[in-house]
Amino acid sequence: MVKVIGLMELMDQSAFEQYRSQVGQTVELYKGSIKNRGSVVELFWNELGIASFRSFVELEFPNAQDVHAWANSPEYQMLVPIRSKAMKLTLFGIAI
């Protein structure tokens, strides 16, 4: 199993709502699911000096191949311009 974590700093709420209403369908097409979404309440340490973020998402896929297929899919790539307007995003995968 691979979890994908997204750290987000929202820039345009309207674009975010448009993105959010469509992204789940693209995840499901590639055997993934959205496990959690939320807001960051408190940041305890930032020793790596990453950019600020206030929201997060946790996705889950069966394997790395499915993650790559989703991230590079035409369905998801169509949402990238909306996503770019909506937020700044750091997205990374972790193996469980």
N, CA, C and O of each residue as an XYZ file, in Angstrom:
384
protein
N       0.845     -1.172      0.000
C       0.000      0.000      0.000
C       0.890      1.236      0.000
O       1.952      1.261      0.623
N       0.432      2.255     -0.712
C       1.133      3.535     -0.752
C       0.156      4.626     -0.343
O      -0.948      4.726     -0.879
N       0.575      5.430      0.601
C      -0.205      6.606      0.981
C       0.415      7.809      0.289
O       1.636      7.895      0.159
N      -0.405      8.715     -0.144
C       0.040      9.950     -0.766
C      -0.461     11.078      0.119
O      -1.653     11.175      0.408
N       0.463     11.929      0.544
C       0.131     13.039      1.424
C       0.312     14.340      0.650
O       1.341     14.561      0.013
N      -0.684     15.177      0.716
C      -0.620     16.492      0.089
C      -0.690     17.566      1.156
O      -1.590     17.563      1.995
N       0.262     18.482      1.120
C       0.271     19.644      2.007
C      -0.095     20.848      1.147
O       0.543     21.101      0.125
N      -1.118     21.588      1.556
C      -1.670     22.618      0.682
C      -1.755     23.973      1.362
O      -2.052     24.086      2.552
N      -1.488     24.982      0.573
C      -1.744     26.367      0.970
C      -2.722     26.906     -0.070
O      -2.352     27.147     -1.219
N      -3.968     27.092      0.345
C      -5.010     27.525     -0.591
C      -4.808     28.980     -0.983
O      -4.452     29.824     -0.161
N      -5.048     29.252     -2.276
C      -4.903     30.613     -2.796
C      -6.217     31.148     -3.367
O      -6.451     32.356     -3.356
N      -7.068     30.261     -3.863
C      -8.319     30.677     -4.500
C      -9.397     29.672     -4.113
O      -9.417     28.551     -4.621
N     -10.286     30.070     -3.223
C     -11.303     29.159     -2.691
C     -12.242     28.643     -3.776
O     -12.622     27.473     -3.754
N     -12.615     29.485     -4.712
C     -13.518     29.070     -5.778
C     -12.862     27.997     -6.661
O     -13.490     26.989     -6.986
N     -11.612     28.215     -7.041
C     -10.888     27.222     -7.837
C     -10.695     25.940     -7.033
O     -10.759     24.841     -7.585
N     -10.458     26.079     -5.727
C     -10.293     24.896     -4.887
C     -11.560     24.061     -4.861
O     -11.491     22.837     -4.971
N     -12.707     24.691     -4.720
C     -13.978     23.956     -4.710
C     -14.196     23.238     -6.037
O     -14.685     22.109     -6.060
N     -13.837     23.885     -7.134
C     -13.961     23.259     -8.451
C     -13.039     22.036     -8.538
O     -13.458     20.973     -8.996
N     -11.797     22.186     -8.102
C     -10.828     21.080     -8.105
C     -11.296     19.947     -7.208
O     -11.300     18.781     -7.605
N     -11.684     20.301     -6.009
C     -12.095     19.293     -5.021
C     -13.297     18.484     -5.494
O     -13.393     17.290     -5.211
N     -14.205     19.125     -6.206
C     -15.403     18.426     -6.669
C     -15.093     17.395     -7.762
O     -15.928     16.540     -8.056
N     -13.902     17.468     -8.365
C     -13.571     16.574     -9.471
C     -12.429     15.604     -9.181
O     -12.356     14.539     -9.793
N     -11.549     15.954     -8.267
C     -10.333     15.155     -8.085
C     -10.617     13.751     -7.559
O      -9.928     12.805     -7.943
N     -11.607     13.594     -6.697
C     -11.919     12.280     -6.135
C     -12.241     11.243     -7.196
O     -11.862     10.078     -7.074
N     -12.938     11.670     -8.233
C     -13.280     10.746     -9.320
C     -12.021     10.247    -10.023
O     -11.948      9.082    -10.414
N     -11.031     11.122    -10.185
C      -9.800     10.693    -10.860
C      -9.023      9.715     -9.988
O      -8.429      8.766    -10.500
N      -9.022      9.934     -8.692
C      -8.337      9.024     -7.760
C      -8.971      7.637     -7.833
O      -8.268      6.630     -7.920
N     -10.290      7.592     -7.798
C     -11.002      6.313     -7.824
C     -10.781      5.543     -9.119
O     -10.754      4.313     -9.105
N     -10.620      6.250    -10.242
C     -10.364      5.587    -11.524
C      -9.076      4.768    -11.496
O      -8.923      3.819    -12.265
N      -8.153      5.135    -10.612
C      -6.847      4.475    -10.547
C      -6.673      3.707     -9.240
O      -5.568      3.613     -8.705
N      -7.785      3.156     -8.730
C      -7.813      2.263     -7.568
C      -7.446      2.948     -6.256
O      -7.083      2.280     -5.287
N      -7.537      4.269     -6.221
C      -7.201      4.998     -5.002
C      -8.432      5.468     -4.261
O      -9.556      5.360     -4.750
N      -8.198      5.991     -3.076
C      -9.287      6.571     -2.286
C      -8.733      7.726     -1.462
O      -7.554      7.761     -1.112
N      -9.609      8.657     -1.166
C      -9.265      9.775     -0.286
C      -9.621      9.335      1.122
O     -10.788      9.085      1.424
N      -8.619      9.240      1.982
C      -8.816      8.751      3.347
C      -9.119      9.870      4.331
O      -9.990      9.723      5.188
N      -8.416     10.975      4.218
C      -8.609     12.089      5.154
C      -8.339     13.408      4.464
O      -7.501     13.502      3.568
N      -9.063     14.424      4.896
C      -8.835     15.814      4.499
C      -8.976     16.629      5.766
O      -9.757     16.285      6.653
N      -8.224     17.702      5.849
C      -8.399     18.515      7.035
C      -7.540     19.754      7.037
O      -6.825     20.057      6.082
N      -7.638     20.454      8.141
C      -6.876     21.685      8.364
C      -5.822     21.436      9.421
O      -6.032     20.675     10.365
N      -4.697     22.084      9.250
C      -3.624     22.002     10.233
C      -3.979     22.931     11.389
O      -4.226     24.119     11.184
N      -4.002     22.394     12.586
C      -4.355     23.186     13.761
C      -3.119     23.825     14.378
O      -3.167     24.949     14.876
N      -2.009     23.090     14.336
C      -0.796     23.598     14.958
C       0.410     22.907     14.320
O       0.393     21.699     14.084
N       1.440     23.677     14.049
C       2.693     23.139     13.532
C       3.694     23.162     14.677
O       4.023     24.230     15.195
N       4.177     22.001     15.070
C       5.064     21.913     16.228
C       6.522     22.178     15.874
O       7.215     22.881     16.610
N       7.002     21.624     14.753
C       8.373     21.867     14.294
C       8.355     22.013     12.791
O       7.532     21.407     12.106
N       9.265     22.818     12.282
C       9.467     22.943     10.839
C      10.959     23.098     10.583
O      11.399     24.077      9.981
N      11.720     22.137     11.040
C      13.170     22.202     10.918
C      13.655     22.061      9.477
O      14.789     22.423      9.162
N      12.799     21.536      8.606
C      13.163     21.449      7.190
C      12.869     22.746      6.448
O      13.289     22.925      5.305
N      12.146     23.648      7.105
C      11.849     24.938      6.496
C      10.927     24.858      5.296
O      11.089     25.618      4.341
N       9.957     23.947      5.329
C       9.035     23.833      4.197
C       8.096     25.037      4.155
O       7.858     25.702      5.163
N       7.583     25.287      2.986
C       6.653     26.403      2.801
C       5.422     26.211      3.677
O       5.082     25.090      4.056
N       4.778     27.291      3.982
C       3.619     27.205      4.869
C       2.480     26.440      4.186
O       2.304     26.503      2.969
N       1.732     25.733      4.994
C       0.556     25.020      4.514
C      -0.461     25.011      5.650
O      -0.105     25.003      6.828
N      -1.736     25.012      5.265
C      -2.799     25.031      6.274
C      -3.766     23.871      6.135
O      -4.601     23.642      7.011
N      -3.656     23.139      5.037
C      -4.567     22.020      4.790
C      -3.770     20.813      4.335
O      -2.630     20.931      3.887
N      -4.393     19.649      4.459
C      -3.742     18.420      4.005
C      -4.782     17.455      3.458
O      -5.976     17.563      3.735
N      -4.282     16.505      2.668
C      -5.106     15.415      2.174
C      -4.277     14.143      2.248
O      -3.061     14.173      2.055
N      -4.933     13.037      2.526
C      -4.281     11.720      2.556
C      -5.019     10.817      1.581
O      -6.215     10.569      1.729
N      -4.292     10.328      0.584
C      -4.833      9.389     -0.391
C      -4.214      8.024     -0.129
O      -3.167      7.920      0.510
N      -4.864      6.982     -0.624
C      -4.320      5.637     -0.473
C      -4.499      4.890     -1.789
O      -5.573      4.907     -2.390
N      -3.417      4.229     -2.228
C      -3.421      3.425     -3.445
C      -2.844      2.055     -3.130
O      -2.064      1.922     -2.187
N      -3.210      1.029     -3.898
C      -2.677     -0.307     -3.645
C      -1.162     -0.404     -3.823
O      -0.501     -1.158     -3.109
N      -0.601      0.367     -4.789
C       0.832      0.277     -5.047
C       1.322      1.528     -5.773
O       0.529      2.373     -6.191
N       2.640      1.629     -5.914
C       3.249      2.811     -6.529
C       2.863      2.959     -8.001
O       2.739      4.078     -8.497
N       2.674      1.843     -8.699
C       2.288      1.915    -10.105
C       0.943      2.614    -10.268
O       0.757      3.408    -11.190
N       0.004      2.313     -9.366
C      -1.307      2.969     -9.439
C      -1.195      4.461     -9.146
O      -1.894      5.268     -9.758
N      -0.317      4.832     -8.212
C      -0.107      6.260     -7.910
C       0.424      6.972     -9.151
O      -0.086      8.024     -9.537
N       1.441      6.398     -9.766
C       2.029      7.018    -10.956
C       1.020      7.096    -12.100
O       0.949      8.101    -12.807
N       0.242      6.028    -12.274
C      -0.783      6.035    -13.324
C      -1.778      7.160    -13.083
O      -2.167      7.854    -14.022
N      -2.197      7.349    -11.825
C      -3.133      8.431    -11.498
C      -2.498      9.800    -11.729
O      -3.073     10.645    -12.414
N      -1.306     10.020    -11.156
C      -0.669     11.346    -11.217
C      -0.391     11.779    -12.654
O      -0.415     12.971    -12.961
N      -0.128     10.815    -13.534
C       0.191     11.133    -14.926
C      -0.985     10.926    -15.872
O      -0.845     11.079    -17.085
N      -2.137     10.579    -15.322
C      -3.300     10.271    -16.162
C      -3.827     11.519    -16.857
O      -3.681     12.629    -16.344
N      -4.439     11.338    -18.021
C      -5.055     12.481    -18.699
C      -6.174     13.104    -17.862
O      -6.382     14.316    -17.900
N      -6.889     12.273    -17.112
C      -7.989     12.785    -16.274
C      -7.461     13.741    -15.210
O      -8.029     14.811    -14.996
N      -6.372     13.353    -14.543
C      -5.820     14.232    -13.505
C      -5.094     15.420    -14.118
O      -5.190     16.533    -13.600
N      -4.380     15.206    -15.196
C      -3.638     16.301    -15.818
C      -4.571     17.415    -16.289
O      -4.167     18.576    -16.354
N      -5.817     17.069    -16.618
C      -6.788     18.108    -16.992
C      -7.118     19.022    -15.816
O      -7.528     20.166    -16.013
N      -6.940     18.515    -14.587
C      -7.233     19.314    -13.392
C      -6.044     20.158    -12.922
O      -6.213     21.047    -12.087
N      -4.861     19.892    -13.441
C      -3.659     20.590    -12.961
C      -3.760     22.114    -13.111
O      -3.362     22.817    -12.182
N      -4.265     22.665    -14.216
C      -4.390     24.125    -14.288
C      -5.325     24.695    -13.207
O      -5.062     25.768    -12.662
N      -6.397     23.988    -12.904
C      -7.307     24.428    -11.839
C      -6.597     24.334    -10.496
O      -6.676     25.248     -9.675
N      -5.900     23.213    -10.279
C      -5.152     23.023     -9.037
C      -4.115     24.122     -8.853
O      -3.952     24.645     -7.751
N      -3.418     24.472     -9.918
C      -2.378     25.499     -9.832
C      -2.949     26.852     -9.451
O      -2.287     27.634     -8.769
N      -4.160     27.135     -9.879
C      -4.830     28.378     -9.499
C      -5.329     28.291     -8.059
O      -5.322     29.285     -7.333
N      -5.755     27.119     -7.656
C      -6.388     26.927     -6.348
C      -5.410     26.928     -5.186
O      -5.733     27.414     -4.102
N      -4.188     26.375     -5.406
C      -3.310     26.138     -4.264
C      -1.861     25.994     -4.678
O      -1.530     25.812     -5.850
N      -1.014     26.081     -3.672
C       0.359     25.606     -3.778
C       0.345     24.250     -3.096
O      -0.272     24.087     -2.044
N       1.024     23.274     -3.689
C       0.905     21.894     -3.227
C       2.264     21.211     -3.136
O       3.099     21.331     -4.033
N       2.465     20.505     -2.053
C       3.567     19.548     -1.922
C       2.908     18.189     -1.813
O       2.062     17.977     -0.945
N       3.283     17.270     -2.681
C       2.646     15.949     -2.730
C       3.749     14.889     -2.675
O       4.704     14.941     -3.451
N       3.615     13.942     -1.767
C       4.625     12.883     -1.667
C       3.978     11.576     -1.256
O       2.921     11.554     -0.625
N       4.641     10.478     -1.630
C       4.141      9.147     -1.324
C       4.980      8.496     -0.247
O       6.183      8.730     -0.139
N       4.312      7.668      0.553
C       5.010      6.892      1.574
C       4.531      5.449      1.476
O       3.340      5.189      1.309
N       5.471      4.520      1.581
C       5.128      3.097      1.550
C       4.792      2.637      2.963
O       5.486      2.977      3.921
N       3.726      1.864      3.077
C       3.303      1.339      4.380
C       3.528     -0.165      4.371
O       3.246     -0.837      5.363
